[in-house]
mmCIF file of C-alpha atoms in Angstrom:
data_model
loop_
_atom_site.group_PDB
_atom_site.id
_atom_site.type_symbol
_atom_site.label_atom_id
_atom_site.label_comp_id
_atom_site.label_asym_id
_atom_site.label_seq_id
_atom_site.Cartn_x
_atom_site.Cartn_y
_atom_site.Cartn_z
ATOM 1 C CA UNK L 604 201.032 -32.337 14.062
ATOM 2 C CA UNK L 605 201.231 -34.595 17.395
ATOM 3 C CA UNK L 606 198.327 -33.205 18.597
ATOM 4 C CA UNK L 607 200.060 -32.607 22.015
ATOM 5 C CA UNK L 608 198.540 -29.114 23.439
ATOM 6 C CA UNK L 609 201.418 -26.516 23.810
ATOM 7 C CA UNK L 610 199.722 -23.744 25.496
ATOM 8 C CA UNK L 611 202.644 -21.821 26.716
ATOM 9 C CA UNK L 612 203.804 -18.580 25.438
ATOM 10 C CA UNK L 613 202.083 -16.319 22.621
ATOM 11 C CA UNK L 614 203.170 -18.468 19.854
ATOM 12 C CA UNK L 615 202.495 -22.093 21.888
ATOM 13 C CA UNK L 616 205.193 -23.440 21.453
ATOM 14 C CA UNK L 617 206.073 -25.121 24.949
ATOM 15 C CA UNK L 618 203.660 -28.103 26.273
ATOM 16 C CA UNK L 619 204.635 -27.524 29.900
ATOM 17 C CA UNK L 620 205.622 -25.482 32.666
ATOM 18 C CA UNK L 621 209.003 -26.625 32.575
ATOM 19 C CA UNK L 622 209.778 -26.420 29.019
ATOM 20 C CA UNK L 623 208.949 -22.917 29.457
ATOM 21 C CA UNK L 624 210.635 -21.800 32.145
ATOM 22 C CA UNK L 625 213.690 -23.595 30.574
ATOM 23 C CA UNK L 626 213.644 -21.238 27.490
ATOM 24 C CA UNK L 627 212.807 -18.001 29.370
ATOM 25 C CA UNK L 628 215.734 -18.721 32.247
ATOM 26 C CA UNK L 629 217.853 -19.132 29.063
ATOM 27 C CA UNK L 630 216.691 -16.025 26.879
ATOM 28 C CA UNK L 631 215.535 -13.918 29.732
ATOM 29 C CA UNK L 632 218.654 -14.228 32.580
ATOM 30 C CA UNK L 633 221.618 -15.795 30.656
ATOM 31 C CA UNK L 634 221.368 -19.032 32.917
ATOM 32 C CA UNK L 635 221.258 -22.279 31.447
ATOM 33 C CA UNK L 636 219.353 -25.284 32.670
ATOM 34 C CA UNK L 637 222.145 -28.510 32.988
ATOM 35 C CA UNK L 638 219.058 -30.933 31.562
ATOM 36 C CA UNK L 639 219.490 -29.106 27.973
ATOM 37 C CA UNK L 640 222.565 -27.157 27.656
ATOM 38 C CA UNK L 641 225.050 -29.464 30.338
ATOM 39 C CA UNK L 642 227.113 -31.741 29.102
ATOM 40 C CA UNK L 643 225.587 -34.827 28.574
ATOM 41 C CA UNK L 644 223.499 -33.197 26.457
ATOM 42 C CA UNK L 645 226.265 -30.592 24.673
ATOM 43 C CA UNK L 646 229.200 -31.585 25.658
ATOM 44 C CA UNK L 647 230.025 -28.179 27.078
ATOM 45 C CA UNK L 648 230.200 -27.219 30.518
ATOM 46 C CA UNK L 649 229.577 -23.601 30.537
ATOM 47 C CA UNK L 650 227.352 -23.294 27.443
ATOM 48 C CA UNK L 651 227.456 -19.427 27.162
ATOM 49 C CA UNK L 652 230.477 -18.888 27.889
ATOM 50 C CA UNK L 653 230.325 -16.778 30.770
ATOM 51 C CA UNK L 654 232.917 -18.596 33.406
ATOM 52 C CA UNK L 655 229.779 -19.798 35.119
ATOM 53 C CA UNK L 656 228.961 -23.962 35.036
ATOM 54 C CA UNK L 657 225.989 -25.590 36.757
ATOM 55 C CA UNK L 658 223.915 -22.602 36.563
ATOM 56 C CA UNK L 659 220.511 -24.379 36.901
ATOM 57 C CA UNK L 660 220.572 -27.895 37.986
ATOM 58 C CA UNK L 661 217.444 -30.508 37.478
ATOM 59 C CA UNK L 662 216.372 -29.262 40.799
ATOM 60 C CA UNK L 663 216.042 -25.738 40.521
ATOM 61 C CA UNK L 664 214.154 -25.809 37.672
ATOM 62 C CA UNK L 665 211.592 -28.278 39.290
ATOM 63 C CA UNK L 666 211.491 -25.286 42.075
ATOM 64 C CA UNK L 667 210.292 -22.998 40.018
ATOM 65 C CA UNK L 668 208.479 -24.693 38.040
ATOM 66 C CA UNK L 669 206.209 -26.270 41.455
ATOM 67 C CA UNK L 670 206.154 -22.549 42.770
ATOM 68 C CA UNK L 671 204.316 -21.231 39.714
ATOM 69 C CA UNK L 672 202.052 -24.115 39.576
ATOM 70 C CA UNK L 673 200.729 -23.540 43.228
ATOM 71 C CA UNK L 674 199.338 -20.168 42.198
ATOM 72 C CA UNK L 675 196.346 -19.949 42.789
ATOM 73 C CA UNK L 676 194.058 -19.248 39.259
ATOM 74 C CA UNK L 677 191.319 -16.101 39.823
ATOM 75 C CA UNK L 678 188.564 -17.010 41.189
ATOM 76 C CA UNK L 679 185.246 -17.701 38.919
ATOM 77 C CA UNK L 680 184.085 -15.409 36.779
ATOM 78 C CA UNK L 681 180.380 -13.353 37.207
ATOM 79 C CA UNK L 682 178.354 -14.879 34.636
ATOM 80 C CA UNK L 683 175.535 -12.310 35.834
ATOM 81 C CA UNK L 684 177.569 -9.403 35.098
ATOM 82 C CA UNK L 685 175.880 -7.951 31.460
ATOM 83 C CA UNK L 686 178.631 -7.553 29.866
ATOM 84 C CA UNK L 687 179.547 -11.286 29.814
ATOM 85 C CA UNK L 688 175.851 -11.618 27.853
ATOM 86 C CA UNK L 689 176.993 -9.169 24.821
ATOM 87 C CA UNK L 690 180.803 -10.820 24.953
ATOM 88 C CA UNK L 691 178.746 -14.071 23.924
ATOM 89 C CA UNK L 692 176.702 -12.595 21.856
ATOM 90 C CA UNK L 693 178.922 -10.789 19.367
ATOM 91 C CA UNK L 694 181.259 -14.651 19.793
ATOM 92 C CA UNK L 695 184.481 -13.624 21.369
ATOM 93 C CA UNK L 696 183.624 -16.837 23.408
ATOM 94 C CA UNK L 697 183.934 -18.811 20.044
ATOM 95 C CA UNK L 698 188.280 -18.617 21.177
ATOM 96 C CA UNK L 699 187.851 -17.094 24.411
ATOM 97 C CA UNK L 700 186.016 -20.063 26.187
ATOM 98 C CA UNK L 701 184.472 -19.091 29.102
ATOM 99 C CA UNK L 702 184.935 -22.684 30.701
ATOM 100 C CA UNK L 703 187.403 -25.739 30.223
ATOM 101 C CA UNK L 704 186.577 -28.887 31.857
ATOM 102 C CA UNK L 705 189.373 -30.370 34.049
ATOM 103 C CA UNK L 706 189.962 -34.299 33.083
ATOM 104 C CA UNK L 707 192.153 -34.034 36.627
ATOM 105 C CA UNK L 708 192.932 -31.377 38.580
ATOM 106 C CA UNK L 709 196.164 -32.977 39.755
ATOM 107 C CA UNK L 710 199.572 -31.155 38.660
ATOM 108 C CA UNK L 711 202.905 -33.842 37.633
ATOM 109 C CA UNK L 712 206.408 -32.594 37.442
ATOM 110 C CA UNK L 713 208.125 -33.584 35.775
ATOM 111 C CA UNK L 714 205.133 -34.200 33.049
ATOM 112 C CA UNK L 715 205.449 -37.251 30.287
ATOM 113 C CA UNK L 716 204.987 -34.655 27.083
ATOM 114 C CA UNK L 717 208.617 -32.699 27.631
ATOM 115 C CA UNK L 718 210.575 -32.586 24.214
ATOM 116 C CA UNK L 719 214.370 -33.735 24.100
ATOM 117 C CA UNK L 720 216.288 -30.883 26.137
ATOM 118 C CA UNK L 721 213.431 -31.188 28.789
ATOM 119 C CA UNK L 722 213.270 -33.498 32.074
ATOM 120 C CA UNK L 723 210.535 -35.929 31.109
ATOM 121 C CA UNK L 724 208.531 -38.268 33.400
ATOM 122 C CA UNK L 725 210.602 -41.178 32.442
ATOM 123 C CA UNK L 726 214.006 -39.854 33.453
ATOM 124 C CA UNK L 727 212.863 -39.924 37.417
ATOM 125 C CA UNK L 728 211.320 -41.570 39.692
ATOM 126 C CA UNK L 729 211.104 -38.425 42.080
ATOM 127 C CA UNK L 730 207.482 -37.325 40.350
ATOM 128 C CA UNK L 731 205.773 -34.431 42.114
ATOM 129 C CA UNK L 732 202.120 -34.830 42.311
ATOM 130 C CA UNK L 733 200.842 -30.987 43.217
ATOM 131 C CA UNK L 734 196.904 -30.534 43.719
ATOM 132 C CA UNK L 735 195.791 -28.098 42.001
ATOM 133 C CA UNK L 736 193.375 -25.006 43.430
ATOM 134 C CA UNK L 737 191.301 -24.730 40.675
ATOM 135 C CA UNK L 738 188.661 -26.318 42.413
ATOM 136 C CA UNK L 739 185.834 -28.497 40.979
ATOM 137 C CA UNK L 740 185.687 -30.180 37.007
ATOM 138 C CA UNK L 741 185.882 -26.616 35.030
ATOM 139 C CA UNK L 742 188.419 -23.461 35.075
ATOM 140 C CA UNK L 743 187.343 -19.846 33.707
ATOM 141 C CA UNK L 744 190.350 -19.872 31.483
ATOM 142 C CA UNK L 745 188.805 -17.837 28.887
ATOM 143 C CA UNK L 746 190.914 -19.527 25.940
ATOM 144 C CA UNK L 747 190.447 -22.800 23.723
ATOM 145 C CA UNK L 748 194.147 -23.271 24.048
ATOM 146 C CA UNK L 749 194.702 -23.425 20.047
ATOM 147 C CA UNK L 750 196.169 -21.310 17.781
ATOM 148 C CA UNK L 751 194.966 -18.784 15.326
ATOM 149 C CA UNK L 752 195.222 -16.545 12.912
ATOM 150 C CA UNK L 753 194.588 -12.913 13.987
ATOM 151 C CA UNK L 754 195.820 -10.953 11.431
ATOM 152 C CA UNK L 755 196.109 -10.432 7.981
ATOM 153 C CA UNK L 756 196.868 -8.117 4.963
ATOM 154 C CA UNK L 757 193.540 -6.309 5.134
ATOM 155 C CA UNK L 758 194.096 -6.104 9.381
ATOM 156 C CA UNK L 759 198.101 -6.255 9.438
ATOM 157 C CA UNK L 760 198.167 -4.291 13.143
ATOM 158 C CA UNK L 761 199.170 -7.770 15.393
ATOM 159 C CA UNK L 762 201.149 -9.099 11.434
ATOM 160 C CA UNK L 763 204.786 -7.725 13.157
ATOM 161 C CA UNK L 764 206.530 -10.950 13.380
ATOM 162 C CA UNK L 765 209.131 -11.942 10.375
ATOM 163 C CA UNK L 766 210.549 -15.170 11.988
ATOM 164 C CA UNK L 767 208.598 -18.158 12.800
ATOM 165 C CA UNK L 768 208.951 -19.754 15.763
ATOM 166 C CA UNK L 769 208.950 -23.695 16.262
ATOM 167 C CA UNK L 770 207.497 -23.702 12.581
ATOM 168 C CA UNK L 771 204.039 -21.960 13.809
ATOM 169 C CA UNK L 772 203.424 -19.551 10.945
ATOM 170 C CA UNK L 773 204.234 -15.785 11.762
ATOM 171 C CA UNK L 774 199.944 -14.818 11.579
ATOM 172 C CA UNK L 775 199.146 -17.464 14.260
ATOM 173 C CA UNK L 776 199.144 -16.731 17.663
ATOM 174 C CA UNK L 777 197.792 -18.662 21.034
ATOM 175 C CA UNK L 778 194.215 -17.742 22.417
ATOM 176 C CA UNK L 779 195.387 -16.086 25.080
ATOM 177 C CA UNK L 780 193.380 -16.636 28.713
ATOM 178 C CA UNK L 781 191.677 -14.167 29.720
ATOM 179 C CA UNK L 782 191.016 -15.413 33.311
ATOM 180 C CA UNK L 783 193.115 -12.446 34.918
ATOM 181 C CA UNK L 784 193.001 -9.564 32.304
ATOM 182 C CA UNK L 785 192.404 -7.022 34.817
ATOM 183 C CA UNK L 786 196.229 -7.503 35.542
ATOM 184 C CA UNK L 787 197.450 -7.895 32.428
ATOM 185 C CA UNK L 788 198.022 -4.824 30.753
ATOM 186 C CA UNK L 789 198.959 -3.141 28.203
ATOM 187 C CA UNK L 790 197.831 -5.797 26.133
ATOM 188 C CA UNK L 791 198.109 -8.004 22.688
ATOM 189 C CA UNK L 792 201.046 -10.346 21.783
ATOM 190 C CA UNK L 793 203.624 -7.697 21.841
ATOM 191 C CA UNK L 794 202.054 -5.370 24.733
ATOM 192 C CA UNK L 795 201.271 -2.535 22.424
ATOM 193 C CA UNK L 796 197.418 -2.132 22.855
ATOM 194 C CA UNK L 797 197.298 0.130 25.309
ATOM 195 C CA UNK L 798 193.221 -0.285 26.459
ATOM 196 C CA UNK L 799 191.004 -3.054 26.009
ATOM 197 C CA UNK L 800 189.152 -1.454 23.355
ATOM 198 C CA UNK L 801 192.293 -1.276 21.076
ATOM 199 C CA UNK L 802 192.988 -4.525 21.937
ATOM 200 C CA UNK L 803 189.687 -5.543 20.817
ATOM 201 C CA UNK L 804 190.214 -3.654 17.499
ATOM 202 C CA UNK L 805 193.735 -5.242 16.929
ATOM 203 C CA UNK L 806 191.423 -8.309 15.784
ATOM 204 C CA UNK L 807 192.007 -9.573 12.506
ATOM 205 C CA UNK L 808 192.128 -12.940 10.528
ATOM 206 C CA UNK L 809 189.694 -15.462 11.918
ATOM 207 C CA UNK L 810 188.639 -12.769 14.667
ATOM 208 C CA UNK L 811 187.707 -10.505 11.942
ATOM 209 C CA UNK L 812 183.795 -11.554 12.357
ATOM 210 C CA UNK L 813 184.084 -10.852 15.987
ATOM 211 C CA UNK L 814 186.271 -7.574 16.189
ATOM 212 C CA UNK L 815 183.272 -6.070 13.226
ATOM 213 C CA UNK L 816 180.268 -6.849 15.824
ATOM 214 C CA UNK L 817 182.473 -5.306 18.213
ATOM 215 C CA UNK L 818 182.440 -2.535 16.167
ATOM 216 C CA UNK L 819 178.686 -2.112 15.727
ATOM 217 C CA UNK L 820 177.619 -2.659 18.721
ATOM 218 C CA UNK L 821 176.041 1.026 20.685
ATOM 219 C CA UNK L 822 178.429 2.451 23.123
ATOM 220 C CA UNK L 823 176.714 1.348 25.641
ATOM 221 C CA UNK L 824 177.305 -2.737 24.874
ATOM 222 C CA UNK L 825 181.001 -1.754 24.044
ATOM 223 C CA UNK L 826 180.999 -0.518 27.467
ATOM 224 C CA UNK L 827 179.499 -3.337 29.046
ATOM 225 C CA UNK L 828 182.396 -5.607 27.268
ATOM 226 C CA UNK L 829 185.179 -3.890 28.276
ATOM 227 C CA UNK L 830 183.682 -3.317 32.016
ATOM 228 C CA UNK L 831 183.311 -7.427 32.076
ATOM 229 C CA UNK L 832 186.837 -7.803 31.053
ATOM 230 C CA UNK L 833 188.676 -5.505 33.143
ATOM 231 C CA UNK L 834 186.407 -8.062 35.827
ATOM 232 C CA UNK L 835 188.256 -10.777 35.611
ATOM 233 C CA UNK L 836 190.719 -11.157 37.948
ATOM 234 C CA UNK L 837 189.861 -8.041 39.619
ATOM 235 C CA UNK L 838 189.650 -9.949 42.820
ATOM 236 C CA UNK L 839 193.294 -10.922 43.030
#
């Protein structure tokens, strides 16, 4: 472990916005970014062989990577609503934290934790320094930003993958935020849960003591939960 946070993609496996968008320009649209797959890095011109070269220059990729990082985040969070009480109480906040404090609320790109293959802050001297609009020294993020595992063999439901990826083990999966779940559906690592509730009940592994007091919790409280989470992000 190099205890550098990765909080990007179910697995986290990518430490920045770049990296990321990197891999899913790649896997997603076929186009490769020069910084990993050119050829100073290769030694091949048009990586995928598709008659195109120069598909995504250093450039580009810092384009999209500043226009996803000036989205604005949802705004805070009711911490009055009652259903935000019983999602405490029964500890889905244990992974799902409600706040994260901000050390600076300043955004770099290119950032100084990008792996090989990724622009890093000390191949430039063009760094962008992007405020953020979180606002204040906290985010409702709704994660921890660790991994963990949700699944196992008595709860196999979210146990589907059979390759690893990046070496995280095939049962672990990122906390996902929760900051805009309104919007996010259907949900779970794979998009198969197609309510809140099944979501909820997807639970396994270390989530196990939280998806059971879930469980016995009256109707009522289950209703409460699931009308607090379909809150956040509502607004946007």
């Amino acid at each position: 472990y190099d205890l550098i946070v990765r909080p990007f993609g179910a697995k986290g496996v990518a430490s920045s916005l770049r990296e990321f968008t990197i891999a899913a320009a790649n896997q997603h649209h076929g186009m490769q970014a020069i910084e990993r797959f050119g050829w100073e890095r290769t030694g091949r011109r048009d990586f995928d062989g598709d008659g195109v070269t120069l598909e995504l220059s250093a450039g580009h990729v810092t384009s999209m990577v500043l226009f996803q990082a000036s989205l604005s985040p949802p705004a805070a969070f009711d911490a009055a609503h009652p259903g935000f009480d019983v999602f405490e109480r029964i500890e889905c906040s244990a992974c799902h934290t409600p706040q994260m404090p901000l050390a600076d609320a300043t955004f770099s790109e290119p950032g100084p934790y990008n792996r090989p293959g990724t622009m890093d802050a000390t191949e430039t001297e063009n760094i962008v320094a992007l405020p953020l609009g979180a606002g204040g020294d906290s985010i409702a993020a709704f994660t921890d930003l660790r991994r963990h595992v949700i699944c196992d063999e008595s709860w196999p439901r979210l146990c589907n993958e059979r390759l690893s990826q990046d070496n995280v083990p095939t049962d672990e999966f990122m906390t996902p935020p929760l900051w805009n779940l309104a919007h996010t559906g259907p949900w779970c690592h794979r998009g198969d849960c197609a309510s809140v509730t099944e979501a909820i009940l997807a639970h396994g592994g270390e989530a196990t003591r939280s998806r059971l007091n879930f469980e016995a919790l009256p109707e009522g409280d289950k209703r409460l939960v699931v009308s607090f989470l379909l809150s956040l992000g509502a607004d946007q």
